Amino acid sequence: MASSVVHGNPASPAPHAGNLRAEFGALLSGCGVYNLNSKVKVALTGSDRVRWLNGMVTNNIRDLAPGRGVYAFLLNPQGHILGDLYAYNRSDSVIIDTDRSQSEKLLATFDHYIIMDDVEVANAGDRLAAVGLTGPKSRAVLGAAGFQISEMETLQFVDVTWRNLPVTMVRGDNSSVESYELWLSPDGVTALRDALNKAGAVSIGSEALELLRIAAGIPRYGQDIRERDLPQETEQLRAVHFSKGCYIGQEIVERIRSRGNVHRKFTGFEVVGALPAPGTKIQVDGRDIGEITSTASLPFDGGERLVALGYIRREMWAPGKEFQVGDARLAVAALPFSEVFRHVNL
């Protein structure tokens, strides 16, 4: 069996919970469970919290209903991306959920812009841990573990009680495979993980999660999205609300929308040959026309499938179009890599 390779920022401390191929298979055709130790939650309170946050980020916080969340970017005045986050309306507060690696920069930016506003920012990590659940059998596993499951929309959350523990159940936004997050007190995590494992969930490590991220075509801030990038280049328009009104960087975003597309596009690549390293430039006639940001070797019974994420100039983008990069041949692919999610017997 060929070894599987992942290049990217790991999503949790343990690279392997067991067998990588089995873990990846559970995420695609069963159910995987994992701790979300890499995520940080921040609570915003105060009477100005909604108005203030709406003026900070790219998505619509003003009209966000209680029990719902949105994905958003935080930009600098030049329209470049300082970070990404999820915002959830809990009625009496707004919970910000972001990667630990970017939390210090985001919080410093928040602090800089809170002037005369009635907004309090507090780290909620001491009272909120998170467990993730991904795979087409996730709902069945939750039911077998004792949760009352109802149909939930993307980024909707409900508060439930499980074995006398308050738990917030969040429906994830990975469009390729069903996923949930369970928020609860840190002292309840072990019991919850044990119950989910007994109900059929497979413990998952960071490498399998990274494989799934890349297969689903989800960019990671710091890896595939950098501060030099503009929102429209990332193809993550779900993060941008074009009629919400003013926010930091909005003038640049609107200028790009009204005057035409940006020059680069986030995309996928099928790879034949040696996986190029992240940061590798794609060239045509000695001119840079793209770059690789993440690569992965996806493990299947029929062999490894090599894929990459990155950017390419829009005029060069066409599904199946090929480029030579060193010893590798790259073919442009739409995201997500849809054929990956039709493999159910790994």
GROMACS .gro file of N, CA and C in nm, residues 33-165:
model
  399
   33VAL      N    1  -1.550   1.077   1.432
   33VAL     CA    2  -1.561   1.169   1.545
   33VAL      C    3  -1.423   1.219   1.583
   34TYR      N    4  -1.414   1.344   1.624
   34TYR     CA    5  -1.284   1.406   1.653
   34TYR      C    6  -1.304   1.529   1.741
   35ASN      N    7  -1.203   1.562   1.818
   35ASN     CA    8  -1.204   1.685   1.897
   35ASN      C    9  -1.164   1.803   1.809
   36LEU      N   10  -1.227   1.917   1.833
   36LEU     CA   11  -1.198   2.038   1.757
   36LEU      C   12  -1.109   2.129   1.841
   37ASN      N   13  -0.993   2.076   1.879
   37ASN     CA   14  -0.902   2.152   1.965
   37ASN      C   15  -0.840   2.272   1.896
   38SER      N   16  -0.843   2.273   1.764
   38SER     CA   17  -0.781   2.383   1.690
   38SER      C   18  -0.871   2.505   1.678
   39LYS      N   19  -0.996   2.492   1.726
   39LYS     CA   20  -1.090   2.603   1.715
   39LYS      C   21  -1.097   2.682   1.845
   40VAL      N   22  -1.122   2.812   1.831
   40VAL     CA   23  -1.138   2.903   1.945
   40VAL      C   24  -1.274   2.969   1.935
   41LYS      N   25  -1.343   2.979   2.048
   41LYS     CA   26  -1.473   3.046   2.052
   41LYS      C   27  -1.465   3.171   2.139
   42VAL      N   28  -1.520   3.279   2.085
   42VAL     CA   29  -1.519   3.409   2.152
   42VAL      C   30  -1.663   3.458   2.161
   43ALA      N   31  -1.702   3.505   2.278
   43ALA     CA   32  -1.838   3.555   2.297
   43ALA      C   33  -1.837   3.708   2.291
   44LEU      N   34  -1.926   3.763   2.207
   44LEU     CA   35  -1.947   3.907   2.201
   44LEU      C   36  -2.077   3.940   2.271
   45THR      N   37  -2.071   4.029   2.369
   45THR     CA   38  -2.191   4.075   2.438
   45THR      C   39  -2.192   4.228   2.435
   46GLY      N   40  -2.298   4.287   2.489
   46GLY     CA   41  -2.313   4.433   2.487
   46GLY      C   42  -2.418   4.474   2.385
   47SER      N   43  -2.482   4.587   2.409
   47SER     CA   44  -2.596   4.628   2.327
   47SER      C   45  -2.559   4.662   2.183
   48ASP      N   46  -2.431   4.691   2.156
   48ASP     CA   47  -2.388   4.728   2.021
   48ASP      C   48  -2.327   4.611   1.942
   49ARG      N   49  -2.329   4.490   1.998
   49ARG     CA   50  -2.252   4.380   1.941
   49ARG      C   51  -2.291   4.349   1.796
   50VAL      N   52  -2.421   4.348   1.766
   50VAL     CA   53  -2.466   4.314   1.631
   50VAL      C   54  -2.430   4.424   1.532
   51ARG      N   55  -2.464   4.549   1.566
   51ARG     CA   56  -2.431   4.660   1.478
   51ARG      C   57  -2.281   4.670   1.454
   52TRP      N   58  -2.203   4.654   1.561
   52TRP     CA   59  -2.057   4.667   1.550
   52TRP      C   60  -1.998   4.556   1.463
   53LEU      N   61  -2.037   4.431   1.488
   53LEU     CA   62  -1.982   4.320   1.410
   53LEU      C   63  -2.026   4.329   1.265
   54ASN      N   64  -2.147   4.376   1.241
   54ASN     CA   65  -2.195   4.391   1.104
   54ASN      C   66  -2.108   4.489   1.025
   55GLY      N   67  -2.050   4.586   1.093
   55GLY     CA   68  -1.962   4.681   1.030
   55GLY      C   69  -1.817   4.636   1.021
   56MET      N   70  -1.791   4.517   1.073
   56MET     CA   71  -1.654   4.464   1.073
   56MET      C   72  -1.632   4.358   0.966
   57VAL      N   73  -1.732   4.273   0.941
   57VAL     CA   74  -1.710   4.154   0.859
   57VAL      C   75  -1.794   4.160   0.731
   58THR      N   76  -1.765   4.069   0.638
   58THR     CA   77  -1.821   4.074   0.503
   58THR      C   78  -1.963   4.020   0.492
   59ASN      N   79  -2.010   3.944   0.589
   59ASN     CA   80  -2.144   3.887   0.579
   59ASN      C   81  -2.242   3.963   0.666
   60ASN      N   82  -2.371   3.929   0.651
   60ASN     CA   83  -2.480   4.003   0.713
   60ASN      C   84  -2.506   3.952   0.854
   61ILE      N   85  -2.462   4.027   0.953
   61ILE     CA   86  -2.488   3.993   1.094
   61ILE      C   87  -2.617   4.058   1.140
   62ARG      N   88  -2.647   4.175   1.084
   62ARG     CA   89  -2.765   4.253   1.126
   62ARG      C   90  -2.893   4.171   1.118
   63ASP      N   91  -2.909   4.093   1.011
   63ASP     CA   92  -3.033   4.017   0.988
   63ASP      C   93  -3.019   3.869   1.022
   64LEU      N   94  -2.915   3.833   1.095
   64LEU     CA   95  -2.893   3.694   1.132
   64LEU      C   96  -2.990   3.653   1.242
   65ALA      N   97  -3.074   3.555   1.214
   65ALA     CA   98  -3.176   3.513   1.310
   65ALA      C   99  -3.114   3.436   1.425
   66PRO      N  100  -3.174   3.441   1.543
   66PRO     CA  101  -3.128   3.356   1.653
   66PRO      C  102  -3.129   3.209   1.611
   67GLY      N  103  -3.025   3.135   1.653
   67GLY     CA  104  -3.015   2.995   1.617
   67GLY      C  105  -2.952   2.971   1.482
   68ARG      N  106  -2.894   3.076   1.421
   68ARG     CA  107  -2.832   3.064   1.289
   68ARG      C  108  -2.691   3.120   1.291
   69GLY      N  109  -2.611   3.073   1.196
   69GLY     CA  110  -2.475   3.122   1.182
   69GLY      C  111  -2.443   3.157   1.039
   70VAL      N  112  -2.331   3.230   1.020
   70VAL     CA  113  -2.282   3.262   0.886
   70VAL      C  114  -2.129   3.251   0.887
   71TYR      N  115  -2.076   3.230   0.768
   71TYR     CA  116  -1.932   3.233   0.745
   71TYR      C  117  -1.897   3.371   0.691
   72ALA      N  118  -1.783   3.427   0.734
   72ALA     CA  119  -1.749   3.563   0.695
   72ALA      C  120  -1.598   3.582   0.693
   73PHE      N  121  -1.555   3.686   0.620
   73PHE     CA  122  -1.416   3.731   0.621
   73PHE      C  123  -1.405   3.859   0.702
   74LEU      N  124  -1.289   3.879   0.760
   74LEU     CA  125  -1.249   4.008   0.817
   74LEU      C  126  -1.142   4.065   0.725
   75LEU      N  127  -1.165   4.186   0.674
   75LEU     CA  128  -1.076   4.245   0.575
   75LEU      C  129  -1.001   4.365   0.634
   76ASN      N  130  -0.892   4.403   0.566
   76ASN     CA  131  -0.829   4.531   0.597
   76ASN      C  132  -0.891   4.637   0.504
   77PRO      N  133  -0.859   4.765   0.524
   77PRO     CA  134  -0.921   4.868   0.440
   77PRO      C  135  -0.892   4.853   0.291
   78GLN      N  136  -0.788   4.781   0.254
   78GLN     CA  137  -0.755   4.757   0.114
   78GLN      C  138  -0.828   4.637   0.055
   79GLY      N  139  -0.918   4.577   0.134
   79GLY     CA  140  -0.997   4.465   0.086
   79GLY      C  141  -0.930   4.330   0.094
   80HIS      N  142  -0.811   4.321   0.153
   80HIS     CA  143  -0.741   4.193   0.166
   80HIS      C  144  -0.786   4.121   0.293
   81ILE      N  145  -0.776   3.990   0.292
   81ILE     CA  146  -0.837   3.906   0.396
   81ILE      C  147  -0.744   3.892   0.516
   82LEU      N  148  -0.788   3.943   0.630
   82LEU     CA  149  -0.713   3.928   0.755
   82LEU      C  150  -0.742   3.795   0.824
   83GLY      N  151  -0.857   3.737   0.795
   83GLY     CA  152  -0.893   3.610   0.859
   83GLY      C  153  -1.035   3.572   0.821
   84ASP      N  154  -1.075   3.450   0.858
   84ASP     CA  155  -1.212   3.406   0.837
   84ASP      C  156  -1.269   3.354   0.967
   85LEU      N  157  -1.401   3.349   0.976
   85LEU     CA  158  -1.467   3.313   1.101
   85LEU      C  159  -1.611   3.272   1.073
   86TYR      N  160  -1.670   3.207   1.173
   86TYR     CA  161  -1.813   3.184   1.177
   86TYR      C  162  -1.871   3.269   1.289
   87ALA      N  163  -1.989   3.326   1.265
   87ALA     CA  164  -2.059   3.403   1.368
   87ALA      C  165  -2.196   3.341   1.390
   88TYR      N  166  -2.231   3.315   1.517
   88TYR     CA  167  -2.357   3.250   1.553
   88TYR      C  168  -2.436   3.341   1.647
   89ASN      N  169  -2.563   3.362   1.616
   89ASN     CA  170  -2.649   3.447   1.699
   89ASN      C  171  -2.715   3.364   1.807
   90ARG      N  172  -2.673   3.387   1.932
   90ARG     CA  173  -2.732   3.316   2.046
   90ARG      C  174  -2.831   3.404   2.121
   91SER      N  175  -2.886   3.503   2.056
   91SER     CA  176  -2.984   3.596   2.114
   91SER      C  177  -2.920   3.693   2.213
   92ASP      N  178  -2.862   3.641   2.321
   92ASP     CA  179  -2.800   3.729   2.420
   92ASP      C  180  -2.652   3.753   2.394
   93SER      N  181  -2.598   3.690   2.291
   93SER     CA  182  -2.457   3.705   2.256
   93SER      C  183  -2.437   3.660   2.112
   94VAL      N  184  -2.321   3.693   2.057
   94VAL     CA  185  -2.278   3.638   1.929
   94VAL      C  186  -2.152   3.557   1.956
   95ILE      N  187  -2.150   3.432   1.914
   95ILE     CA  188  -2.033   3.346   1.931
   95ILE      C  189  -1.952   3.350   1.802
   96ILE      N  190  -1.825   3.387   1.815
   96ILE     CA  191  -1.731   3.384   1.703
   96ILE      C  192  -1.651   3.256   1.714
   97ASP      N  193  -1.646   3.181   1.604
   97ASP     CA  194  -1.573   3.054   1.600
   97ASP      C  195  -1.467   3.066   1.491
   98THR      N  196  -1.340   3.050   1.528
   98THR     CA  197  -1.232   3.065   1.431
   98THR      C  198  -1.117   2.972   1.467
   99ASP      N  199  -1.022   2.957   1.377
   99ASP     CA  200  -0.905   2.874   1.405
   99ASP      C  201  -0.814   2.941   1.506
  100ARG      N  202  -0.759   2.862   1.596
  100ARG     CA  203  -0.670   2.914   1.699
  100ARG      C  204  -0.551   2.989   1.638
  101SER      N  205  -0.504   2.943   1.521
  101SER     CA  206  -0.385   3.002   1.460
  101SER      C  207  -0.404   3.148   1.419
  102GLN      N  208  -0.528   3.189   1.399
  102GLN     CA  209  -0.551   3.328   1.357
  102GLN      C  210  -0.625   3.410   1.462
  103SER      N  211  -0.654   3.349   1.577
  103SER     CA  212  -0.737   3.418   1.676
  103SER      C  213  -0.669   3.542   1.733
  104GLU      N  214  -0.538   3.536   1.754
  104GLU     CA  215  -0.469   3.651   1.814
  104GLU      C  216  -0.480   3.774   1.722
  105LYS      N  217  -0.461   3.754   1.592
  105LYS     CA  218  -0.471   3.866   1.498
  105LYS      C  219  -0.613   3.920   1.491
  106LEU      N  220  -0.713   3.830   1.487
  106LEU     CA  221  -0.851   3.874   1.479
  106LEU      C  222  -0.891   3.952   1.605
  107LEU      N  223  -0.851   3.901   1.721
  107LEU     CA  224  -0.888   3.968   1.845
  107LEU      C  225  -0.819   4.104   1.857
  108ALA      N  226  -0.696   4.114   1.809
  108ALA     CA  227  -0.627   4.242   1.810
  108ALA      C  228  -0.697   4.342   1.719
  109THR      N  229  -0.745   4.294   1.604
  109THR     CA  230  -0.819   4.381   1.513
  109THR      C  231  -0.951   4.425   1.574
  110PHE      N  232  -1.022   4.332   1.638
  110PHE     CA  233  -1.144   4.368   1.708
  110PHE      C  234  -1.117   4.477   1.810
  111ASP      N  235  -1.015   4.457   1.892
  111ASP     CA  236  -0.983   4.552   1.999
  111ASP      C  237  -0.953   4.690   1.942
  112HIS      N  238  -0.887   4.693   1.827
  112HIS     CA  239  -0.851   4.821   1.764
  112HIS      C  240  -0.974   4.900   1.723
  113TYR      N  241  -1.082   4.831   1.684
  113TYR     CA  242  -1.200   4.899   1.632
  113TYR      C  243  -1.312   4.917   1.734
  114ILE      N  244  -1.297   4.864   1.854
  114ILE     CA  245  -1.395   4.892   1.959
  114ILE      C  246  -1.352   5.021   2.028
  115ILE      N  247  -1.427   5.127   2.003
  115ILE     CA  248  -1.388   5.258   2.057
  115ILE      C  249  -1.492   5.304   2.160
  116MET      N  250  -1.605   5.356   2.113
  116MET     CA  251  -1.712   5.400   2.203
  116MET      C  252  -1.828   5.302   2.201
  117ASP      N  253  -1.804   5.182   2.150
  117ASP     CA  254  -1.913   5.085   2.134
  117ASP      C  255  -1.933   5.004   2.262
  118ASP      N  256  -2.059   4.969   2.288
  118ASP     CA  257  -2.091   4.881   2.400
  118ASP      C  258  -2.076   4.737   2.353
  119VAL      N  259  -1.951   4.692   2.350
  119VAL     CA  260  -1.918   4.557   2.306
  119VAL      C  261  -1.814   4.499   2.400
  120GLU      N  262  -1.841   4.381   2.451
  120GLU     CA  263  -1.746   4.308   2.535
  120GLU      C  264  -1.703   4.182   2.462
  121VAL      N  265  -1.573   4.155   2.461
  121VAL     CA  266  -1.517   4.037   2.395
  121VAL      C  267  -1.457   3.947   2.502
  122ALA      N  268  -1.503   3.822   2.508
  122ALA     CA  269  -1.456   3.730   2.611
  122ALA      C  270  -1.425   3.594   2.551
  123ASN      N  271  -1.315   3.535   2.593
  123ASN     CA  272  -1.280   3.400   2.549
  123ASN      C  273  -1.377   3.301   2.613
  124ALA      N  274  -1.445   3.222   2.528
  124ALA     CA  275  -1.541   3.124   2.579
  124ALA      C  276  -1.482   2.984   2.587
  125GLY      N  277  -1.350   2.971   2.562
  125GLY     CA  278  -1.288   2.840   2.558
  125GLY      C  279  -1.289   2.764   2.688
  126ASP      N  280  -1.293   2.836   2.801
  126ASP     CA  281  -1.291   2.768   2.930
  126ASP      C  282  -1.424   2.701   2.962
  127ARG      N  283  -1.530   2.738   2.891
  127ARG     CA  284  -1.662   2.678   2.918
  127ARG      C  285  -1.720   2.608   2.797
  128LEU      N  286  -1.656   2.619   2.680
  128LEU     CA  287  -1.709   2.557   2.558
  128LEU      C  288  -1.600   2.477   2.487
  129ALA      N  289  -1.611   2.346   2.492
  129ALA     CA  290  -1.530   2.259   2.407
  129ALA      C  291  -1.616   2.216   2.290
  130ALA      N  292  -1.554   2.158   2.188
  130ALA     CA  293  -1.629   2.118   2.070
  130ALA      C  294  -1.582   1.981   2.020
  131VAL      N  295  -1.678   1.898   1.985
  131VAL     CA  296  -1.653   1.767   1.924
  131VAL      C  297  -1.717   1.767   1.785
  132GLY      N  298  -1.642   1.721   1.685
  132GLY     CA  299  -1.692   1.717   1.549
  132GLY      C  300  -1.737   1.577   1.509
  133LEU      N  301  -1.833   1.573   1.419
  133LEU     CA  302  -1.887   1.446   1.370
  133LEU      C  303  -1.912   1.465   1.220
  134THR      N  304  -1.853   1.378   1.138
  134THR     CA  305  -1.865   1.392   0.992
  134THR      C  306  -1.887   1.256   0.928
  135GLY      N  307  -1.972   1.254   0.826
  135GLY     CA  308  -1.998   1.132   0.749
  135GLY      C  309  -2.145   1.114   0.725
  136PRO      N  310  -2.182   1.037   0.623
  136PRO     CA  311  -2.323   1.018   0.589
  136PRO      C  312  -2.403   0.945   0.696
  137LYS      N  313  -2.336   0.878   0.789
  137LYS     CA  314  -2.407   0.809   0.897
  137LYS      C  315  -2.405   0.888   1.028
  138SER      N  316  -2.368   1.014   1.021
  138SER     CA  317  -2.358   1.096   1.143
  138SER      C  318  -2.490   1.106   1.217
  139ARG      N  319  -2.597   1.128   1.142
  139ARG     CA  320  -2.726   1.144   1.208
  139ARG      C  321  -2.769   1.016   1.278
  140ALA      N  322  -2.742   0.902   1.215
  140ALA     CA  323  -2.777   0.774   1.277
  140ALA      C  324  -2.695   0.751   1.403
  141VAL      N  325  -2.568   0.790   1.400
  141VAL     CA  326  -2.482   0.774   1.518
  141VAL      C  327  -2.531   0.863   1.632
  142LEU      N  328  -2.567   0.986   1.601
  142LEU     CA  329  -2.620   1.075   1.704
  142LEU      C  330  -2.746   1.016   1.767
  143GLY      N  331  -2.834   0.963   1.685
  143GLY     CA  332  -2.954   0.902   1.739
  143GLY      C  333  -2.924   0.782   1.828
  144ALA      N  334  -2.829   0.698   1.784
  144ALA     CA  335  -2.792   0.581   1.863
  144ALA      C  336  -2.725   0.619   1.994
  145ALA      N  337  -2.661   0.737   1.998
  145ALA     CA  338  -2.595   0.783   2.120
  145ALA      C  339  -2.691   0.854   2.215
  146GLY      N  340  -2.816   0.870   2.175
  146GLY     CA  341  -2.915   0.926   2.265
  146GLY      C  342  -2.959   1.068   2.235
  147PHE      N  343  -2.920   1.121   2.121
  147PHE     CA  344  -2.963   1.255   2.084
  147PHE      C  345  -3.094   1.249   2.006
  148GLN      N  346  -3.183   1.344   2.034
  148GLN     CA  347  -3.305   1.358   1.957
  148GLN      C  348  -3.271   1.441   1.834
  149ILE      N  349  -3.280   1.381   1.716
  149ILE     CA  350  -3.234   1.445   1.593
  149ILE      C  351  -3.353   1.495   1.512
  150SER      N  352  -3.346   1.621   1.473
  150SER     CA  353  -3.445   1.677   1.381
  150SER      C  354  -3.371   1.732   1.260
  151GLU      N  355  -3.442   1.758   1.153
  151GLU     CA  356  -3.381   1.812   1.033
  151GLU      C  357  -3.327   1.953   1.062
  152MET      N  358  -3.200   1.976   1.028
  152MET     CA  359  -3.138   2.106   1.051
  152MET      C  360  -3.079   2.158   0.921
  153GLU      N  361  -3.085   2.289   0.903
  153GLU     CA  362  -3.025   2.352   0.788
  153GLU      C  363  -2.879   2.385   0.816
  154THR      N  364  -2.804   2.414   0.711
  154THR     CA  365  -2.663   2.448   0.724
  154THR      C  366  -2.645   2.566   0.819
  155LEU      N  367  -2.553   2.551   0.913
  155LEU     CA  368  -2.518   2.653   1.013
  155LEU      C  369  -2.635   2.692   1.103
  156GLN      N  370  -2.732   2.601   1.115
  156GLN     CA  371  -2.835   2.615   1.218
  156GLN      C  372  -2.786   2.543   1.343
  157PHE      N  373  -2.824   2.593   1.460
  157PHE     CA  374  -2.788   2.523   1.583
  157PHE      C  375  -2.907   2.517   1.678
  158VAL      N  376  -2.908   2.413   1.759
  158VAL     CA  377  -3.014   2.394   1.860
  158VAL      C  378  -2.948   2.354   1.991
  159ASP      N  379  -3.009   2.399   2.100
  159ASP     CA  380  -2.963   2.361   2.234
  159ASP      C  381  -3.044   2.242   2.283
  160VAL      N  382  -2.974   2.136   2.324
  160VAL     CA  383  -3.039   2.014   2.371
  160VAL      C  384  -2.978   1.973   2.504
  161THR      N  385  -3.041   1.878   2.567
  161THR     CA  386  -2.986   1.819   2.690
  161THR      C  387  -2.958   1.672   2.662
  162TRP      N  388  -2.835   1.631   2.692
  162TRP     CA  389  -2.793   1.492   2.671
  162TRP      C  390  -2.733   1.441   2.801
  163ARG      N  391  -2.795   1.339   2.859
  163ARG     CA  392  -2.748   1.283   2.987
  163ARG      C  393  -2.727   1.393   3.090
  164ASN      N  394  -2.823   1.482   3.099
  164ASN     CA  395  -2.824   1.595   3.192
  164ASN      C  396  -2.716   1.700   3.163
  165LEU      N  397  -2.651   1.690   3.046
  165LEU     CA  398  -2.552   1.789   3.005
  165LEU      C  399  -2.611   1.880   2.898
   0.00000   0.00000   0.00000
